Amino acid sequence: KIAPVYTCPDSFEVAPDVRRIEECRHAALVTNYVDRDVGRILDSLEKHGIAENTLVVFAGDNGPNGEIRIDGELIHDLATFKSTADQRGGKREVFEGGIRTPLIMQYKGTIPGGTVENLPASLEDLFTTFADAARATHLVKASALLDGVSLLPTLTEKQSSQIRREYLYFEHCNLQAVNWKKIKSNPNSLCSWAVRRFDGWKLLYNYLDGKYYLFDLNSDPSERQNLYGANPELVSSLWSLREEAHIPLKEMGYDGQVEVW
């Protein structure tokens, strides 16, 4: 379908070239369709009388992609819409622009409307939250492999019973299913990782430039000032958390033509 007529606001500071105009039209199309189709889902819940018994989640699984190309030509620039709110990085990176994403929930009659929470959370928390909401916490207790915690106490204004972890861990390996042999022998060649402690300190390794970074997100949310060389004791403390969270690739075995872990 043809995208609606759309003009980028002046605040976007978009140059009047064809690529940027098409980019704005595509964004309008996506926005309109997302708004329409999410609305259809919510309307259906109301129609069937189950809106107050349904937890709806709207989430992003990674930051925006600033490297979308067609025939080698860049067709999206993160600067066009300030897609990361000036945070560093984007999709496939462990800087804040790659891991800080929207998380919106609706649970009528349970979550107060208009509530804004600052509790650090991850998509790994969703399964545990769903199980808690469905009163099926036995599914969580039966698995020792789940790292997520239920966010329901915070969402229902019972913060005193909210389990609070010390940190979140993120890791991205480029095309791991294809490059697993190289990653196993030399993880730093293709893998980035980050430990984000809840007091605001963050340690990360970026394989794209082979550098380590230490940031104080409280004073430097855009991650511009690398403090890695200034506080070795803090680096050591955060590194120990990384060692706790990281699971290295296992040996691959072969059963005929089928690869098994």
Short mmCIF file of C-alpha atoms in Angstrom, two decimals:
data_model
loop_
_atom_site.label_atom_id
_atom_site.label_comp_id
_atom_site.label_asym_id
_atom_site.label_seq_id
_atom_site.Cartn_x
_atom_site.Cartn_y
_atom_site.Cartn_z
CA LYS A 1 0.00 0.00 0.00
CA ILE A 2 1.05 3.60 -0.54
CA ALA A 3 2.39 5.32 2.54
CA PRO A 4 0.42 8.35 3.75
CA VAL A 5 1.63 11.84 3.02
CA TYR A 6 4.06 12.72 5.78
CA THR A 7 6.40 15.61 6.43
CA CYS A 8 9.26 15.31 8.89
CA PRO A 9 8.99 17.99 11.60
CA ASP A 10 11.64 20.69 11.42
CA SER A 11 13.06 19.44 14.70
CA PHE A 12 14.33 16.35 12.87
CA GLU A 13 16.67 18.55 10.85
CA VAL A 14 16.23 16.30 7.85
CA ALA A 15 17.83 17.40 4.62
CA PRO A 16 15.32 17.62 1.74
CA ASP A 17 16.75 14.74 -0.25
CA VAL A 18 14.86 11.78 -1.69
CA ARG A 19 16.31 9.23 0.72
CA ARG A 20 15.25 11.16 3.80
CA ILE A 21 11.78 11.83 2.38
CA GLU A 22 11.29 8.12 1.68
CA GLU A 23 12.59 7.34 5.15
CA CYS A 24 9.98 9.62 6.70
CA ARG A 25 7.19 8.12 4.58
CA HIS A 26 8.22 4.59 5.57
CA ALA A 27 8.29 5.56 9.26
CA ALA A 28 4.78 6.99 8.93
CA LEU A 29 3.58 3.78 7.30
CA VAL A 30 5.05 1.59 10.05
CA THR A 31 3.70 3.86 12.78
CA ASN A 32 0.21 3.88 11.30
CA TYR A 33 0.09 0.11 10.84
CA VAL A 34 1.49 -0.64 14.29
CA ASP A 35 -1.01 1.75 15.85
CA ARG A 36 -3.87 0.24 13.85
CA ASP A 37 -3.02 -3.41 14.48
CA VAL A 38 -2.22 -3.03 18.18
CA GLY A 39 -5.54 -1.21 18.46
CA ARG A 40 -7.30 -4.15 16.81
CA ILE A 41 -5.81 -6.53 19.37
CA LEU A 42 -6.87 -4.35 22.31
CA ASP A 43 -10.35 -3.89 20.82
CA SER A 44 -10.69 -7.65 20.45
CA LEU A 45 -9.81 -8.18 24.12
CA GLU A 46 -12.51 -5.72 25.09
CA LYS A 47 -15.03 -7.31 22.71
CA HIS A 48 -14.50 -10.76 24.22
CA GLY A 49 -14.55 -9.47 27.79
CA ILE A 50 -11.03 -10.58 28.68
CA ALA A 51 -9.17 -7.26 28.77
CA GLU A 52 -8.96 -7.30 32.58
CA ASN A 53 -7.62 -10.85 32.56
CA THR A 54 -4.94 -10.30 29.94
CA LEU A 55 -1.43 -8.91 30.40
CA VAL A 56 -0.44 -7.12 27.19
CA VAL A 57 3.23 -6.37 26.52
CA PHE A 58 4.65 -4.10 23.83
CA ALA A 59 8.43 -4.39 23.74
CA GLY A 60 11.51 -3.90 21.60
CA ASP A 61 14.03 -6.74 21.55
CA ASN A 62 17.00 -4.55 20.58
CA GLY A 63 17.91 -1.02 19.67
CA PRO A 64 17.24 0.51 16.24
CA ASN A 65 19.11 -0.64 13.17
CA GLY A 66 21.15 2.14 11.64
CA GLU A 67 22.63 0.03 8.84
CA ILE A 68 19.62 -0.77 6.67
CA ARG A 69 20.75 -0.80 3.05
CA ILE A 70 19.17 -1.53 -0.32
CA ASP A 71 21.57 -2.23 -3.19
CA GLY A 72 24.37 -0.97 -0.97
CA GLU A 73 22.70 2.38 -0.30
CA LEU A 74 22.03 3.41 3.30
CA ILE A 75 18.30 4.05 3.68
CA HIS A 76 18.06 4.67 7.42
CA ASP A 77 20.14 6.92 9.61
CA LEU A 78 19.73 6.85 13.40
CA ALA A 79 20.05 10.64 13.40
CA THR A 80 16.89 11.12 11.33
CA PHE A 81 14.50 10.48 14.20
CA LYS A 82 17.06 10.47 17.02
CA SER A 83 16.04 6.84 17.41
CA THR A 84 18.24 6.17 20.44
CA ALA A 85 17.57 9.49 22.20
CA ASP A 86 21.28 10.29 21.77
CA GLN A 87 22.40 7.07 23.42
CA ARG A 88 25.45 5.43 21.93
CA GLY A 89 25.20 2.46 19.57
CA GLY A 90 22.28 0.55 18.07
CA LYS A 91 21.20 -2.94 17.07
CA ARG A 92 23.84 -5.68 17.58
CA GLU A 93 25.76 -3.48 20.03
CA VAL A 94 25.85 -3.58 23.83
CA PHE A 95 26.09 0.17 24.29
CA GLU A 96 22.87 1.64 25.72
CA GLY A 97 21.49 2.42 22.25
CA GLY A 98 21.49 -1.29 21.50
CA ILE A 99 19.97 -2.61 24.72
CA ARG A 100 17.69 0.13 26.09
CA THR A 101 14.30 -0.34 24.46
CA PRO A 102 10.63 0.48 25.16
CA LEU A 103 8.68 -1.85 27.45
CA ILE A 104 5.00 -0.99 27.78
CA MET A 105 2.46 -3.11 29.66
CA GLN A 106 -1.29 -3.06 30.07
CA TYR A 107 -3.09 -5.19 32.66
CA LYS A 108 -6.43 -3.52 33.26
CA GLY A 109 -7.55 -3.50 36.85
CA THR A 110 -4.11 -4.67 38.02
CA ILE A 111 -1.49 -2.21 36.72
CA PRO A 112 -2.48 1.42 37.40
CA GLY A 113 -2.69 3.36 34.15
CA GLY A 114 -0.01 5.96 33.46
CA THR A 115 2.50 4.38 35.81
CA VAL A 116 6.19 4.84 34.95
CA GLU A 117 8.74 2.52 36.58
CA ASN A 118 12.53 2.82 36.57
CA LEU A 119 13.27 -0.75 37.65
CA PRO A 120 15.93 -2.17 35.29
CA ALA A 121 14.44 -5.18 33.52
CA SER A 122 15.12 -7.51 30.62
CA LEU A 123 13.01 -9.59 28.25
CA GLU A 124 14.22 -12.62 30.21
CA ASP A 125 11.92 -11.37 32.98
CA LEU A 126 8.76 -11.72 30.89
CA PHE A 127 8.28 -15.49 31.20
CA THR A 128 8.64 -15.30 34.98
CA THR A 129 6.23 -12.35 35.08
CA PHE A 130 3.68 -14.21 32.94
CA ALA A 131 3.93 -17.28 35.19
CA ASP A 132 3.40 -15.10 38.26
CA ALA A 133 0.38 -13.37 36.72
CA ALA A 134 -1.09 -16.76 35.76
CA ARG A 135 -0.42 -18.16 39.24
CA ALA A 136 1.84 -20.77 37.67
CA THR A 137 5.04 -20.03 39.55
CA HIS A 138 5.64 -23.77 39.86
CA LEU A 139 6.83 -23.62 36.24
CA VAL A 140 9.57 -21.24 37.30
CA LYS A 141 10.54 -23.15 40.42
CA ALA A 142 10.87 -26.34 38.36
CA SER A 143 13.56 -24.81 36.14
CA ALA A 144 17.05 -23.94 37.28
CA LEU A 145 17.81 -22.41 33.88
CA LEU A 146 15.69 -19.26 34.20
CA ASP A 147 17.48 -16.03 35.10
CA GLY A 148 14.42 -13.80 34.95
CA VAL A 149 12.50 -12.40 37.92
CA SER A 150 8.83 -11.50 38.09
CA LEU A 151 8.11 -7.81 37.61
CA LEU A 152 4.55 -8.17 38.91
CA PRO A 153 5.29 -6.86 42.43
CA THR A 154 6.55 -3.57 40.99
CA LEU A 155 3.75 -3.39 38.42
CA THR A 156 1.14 -3.84 41.14
CA GLU A 157 2.77 -1.32 43.50
CA LYS A 158 4.12 -3.97 45.88
CA GLN A 159 7.74 -2.94 45.50
CA SER A 160 8.70 -4.26 48.92
CA SER A 161 8.32 -7.83 47.65
CA GLN A 162 10.18 -7.19 44.38
CA ILE A 163 13.23 -9.41 43.89
CA ARG A 164 16.12 -7.12 42.97
CA ARG A 165 19.16 -8.46 41.19
CA GLU A 166 22.58 -6.87 41.36
CA TYR A 167 23.10 -6.61 37.62
CA LEU A 168 22.01 -7.50 34.08
CA TYR A 169 24.30 -9.22 31.57
CA PHE A 170 24.18 -8.83 27.79
CA GLU A 171 26.17 -10.66 25.13
CA HIS A 172 26.09 -10.54 21.33
CA CYS A 173 28.14 -12.76 19.03
CA ASN A 174 28.08 -12.03 15.33
CA LEU A 175 26.36 -14.88 13.41
CA GLN A 176 27.04 -17.35 16.20
CA ALA A 177 25.28 -20.25 14.44
CA VAL A 178 27.71 -19.87 11.53
CA ASN A 179 30.84 -18.68 13.31
CA TRP A 180 30.69 -20.89 16.42
CA LYS A 181 34.09 -22.51 15.81
CA LYS A 182 35.86 -19.16 15.63
CA ILE A 183 33.87 -17.83 18.58
CA LYS A 184 34.75 -20.85 20.69
CA SER A 185 38.46 -20.54 19.99
CA ASN A 186 38.58 -16.73 20.22
CA PRO A 187 35.38 -15.17 21.65
CA ASN A 188 36.78 -11.64 21.60
CA SER A 189 37.02 -11.76 17.82
CA LEU A 190 33.25 -11.75 17.28
CA CYS A 191 31.53 -11.24 20.64
CA SER A 192 30.64 -8.11 22.58
CA TRP A 193 29.34 -8.21 26.14
CA ALA A 194 28.25 -5.88 28.91
CA VAL A 195 27.66 -6.06 32.65
CA ARG A 196 25.21 -3.37 33.75
CA ARG A 197 25.12 -3.08 37.54
CA PHE A 198 22.05 -1.50 39.10
CA ASP A 199 24.08 1.21 40.83
CA GLY A 200 24.81 2.68 37.39
CA TRP A 201 28.25 1.23 36.65
CA LYS A 202 28.68 -0.64 33.39
CA LEU A 203 31.62 -2.63 32.03
CA LEU A 204 31.64 -3.72 28.40
CA TYR A 205 33.82 -5.18 25.69
CA ASN A 206 33.17 -4.16 22.08
CA TYR A 207 34.54 -6.63 19.54
CA LEU A 208 34.16 -4.14 16.69
CA ASP A 209 37.05 -2.04 17.98
CA GLY A 210 38.60 -4.54 20.42
CA LYS A 211 38.28 -2.12 23.36
CA TYR A 212 37.05 -2.36 26.94
CA TYR A 213 34.88 0.41 28.38
CA LEU A 214 33.75 1.45 31.84
CA PHE A 215 30.92 3.95 32.21
CA ASP A 216 29.08 5.64 35.06
CA LEU A 217 25.59 5.79 33.59
CA ASN A 218 24.38 8.08 36.37
CA SER A 219 26.62 10.91 35.21
CA ASP A 220 27.24 9.75 31.63
CA PRO A 221 24.08 8.08 30.22
CA SER A 222 25.30 8.58 26.64
CA GLU A 223 28.53 6.66 27.36
CA ARG A 224 30.98 9.27 26.12
CA GLN A 225 33.61 9.11 28.90
CA ASN A 226 35.51 5.83 29.11
CA LEU A 227 36.78 5.33 32.68
CA TYR A 228 38.23 1.87 32.10
CA GLY A 229 41.81 2.78 33.01
CA ALA A 230 40.89 4.93 36.01
CA ASN A 231 39.42 2.39 38.43
CA PRO A 232 40.97 -1.09 38.26
CA GLU A 233 39.25 -2.28 41.46
CA LEU A 234 35.81 -1.46 40.06
CA VAL A 235 36.71 -3.15 36.77
CA SER A 236 37.74 -6.26 38.70
CA SER A 237 34.46 -6.29 40.62
CA LEU A 238 32.38 -5.98 37.46
CA TRP A 239 34.54 -8.55 35.69
CA SER A 240 33.72 -11.10 38.37
CA LEU A 241 30.02 -10.59 37.64
CA ARG A 242 30.72 -11.20 33.97
CA GLU A 243 32.48 -14.45 34.81
CA GLU A 244 29.46 -15.46 36.89
CA ALA A 245 26.97 -14.77 34.08
CA HIS A 246 28.85 -15.86 30.96
CA ILE A 247 28.34 -19.40 29.67
CA PRO A 248 31.01 -20.40 27.11
CA LEU A 249 30.12 -22.39 24.01
CA LYS A 250 30.22 -26.13 24.59
CA GLU A 251 31.99 -28.69 22.42
CA MET A 252 30.10 -29.71 19.32
CA GLY A 253 29.50 -33.40 18.70
CA TYR A 254 28.30 -35.17 15.59
CA ASP A 255 25.74 -37.94 15.21
CA GLY A 256 25.85 -38.88 11.55
CA GLN A 257 24.77 -35.75 9.69
CA VAL A 258 23.05 -34.21 12.69
CA GLU A 259 24.97 -31.81 14.88
CA VAL A 260 24.18 -32.17 18.58
CA TRP A 261 25.26 -30.13 21.60
#
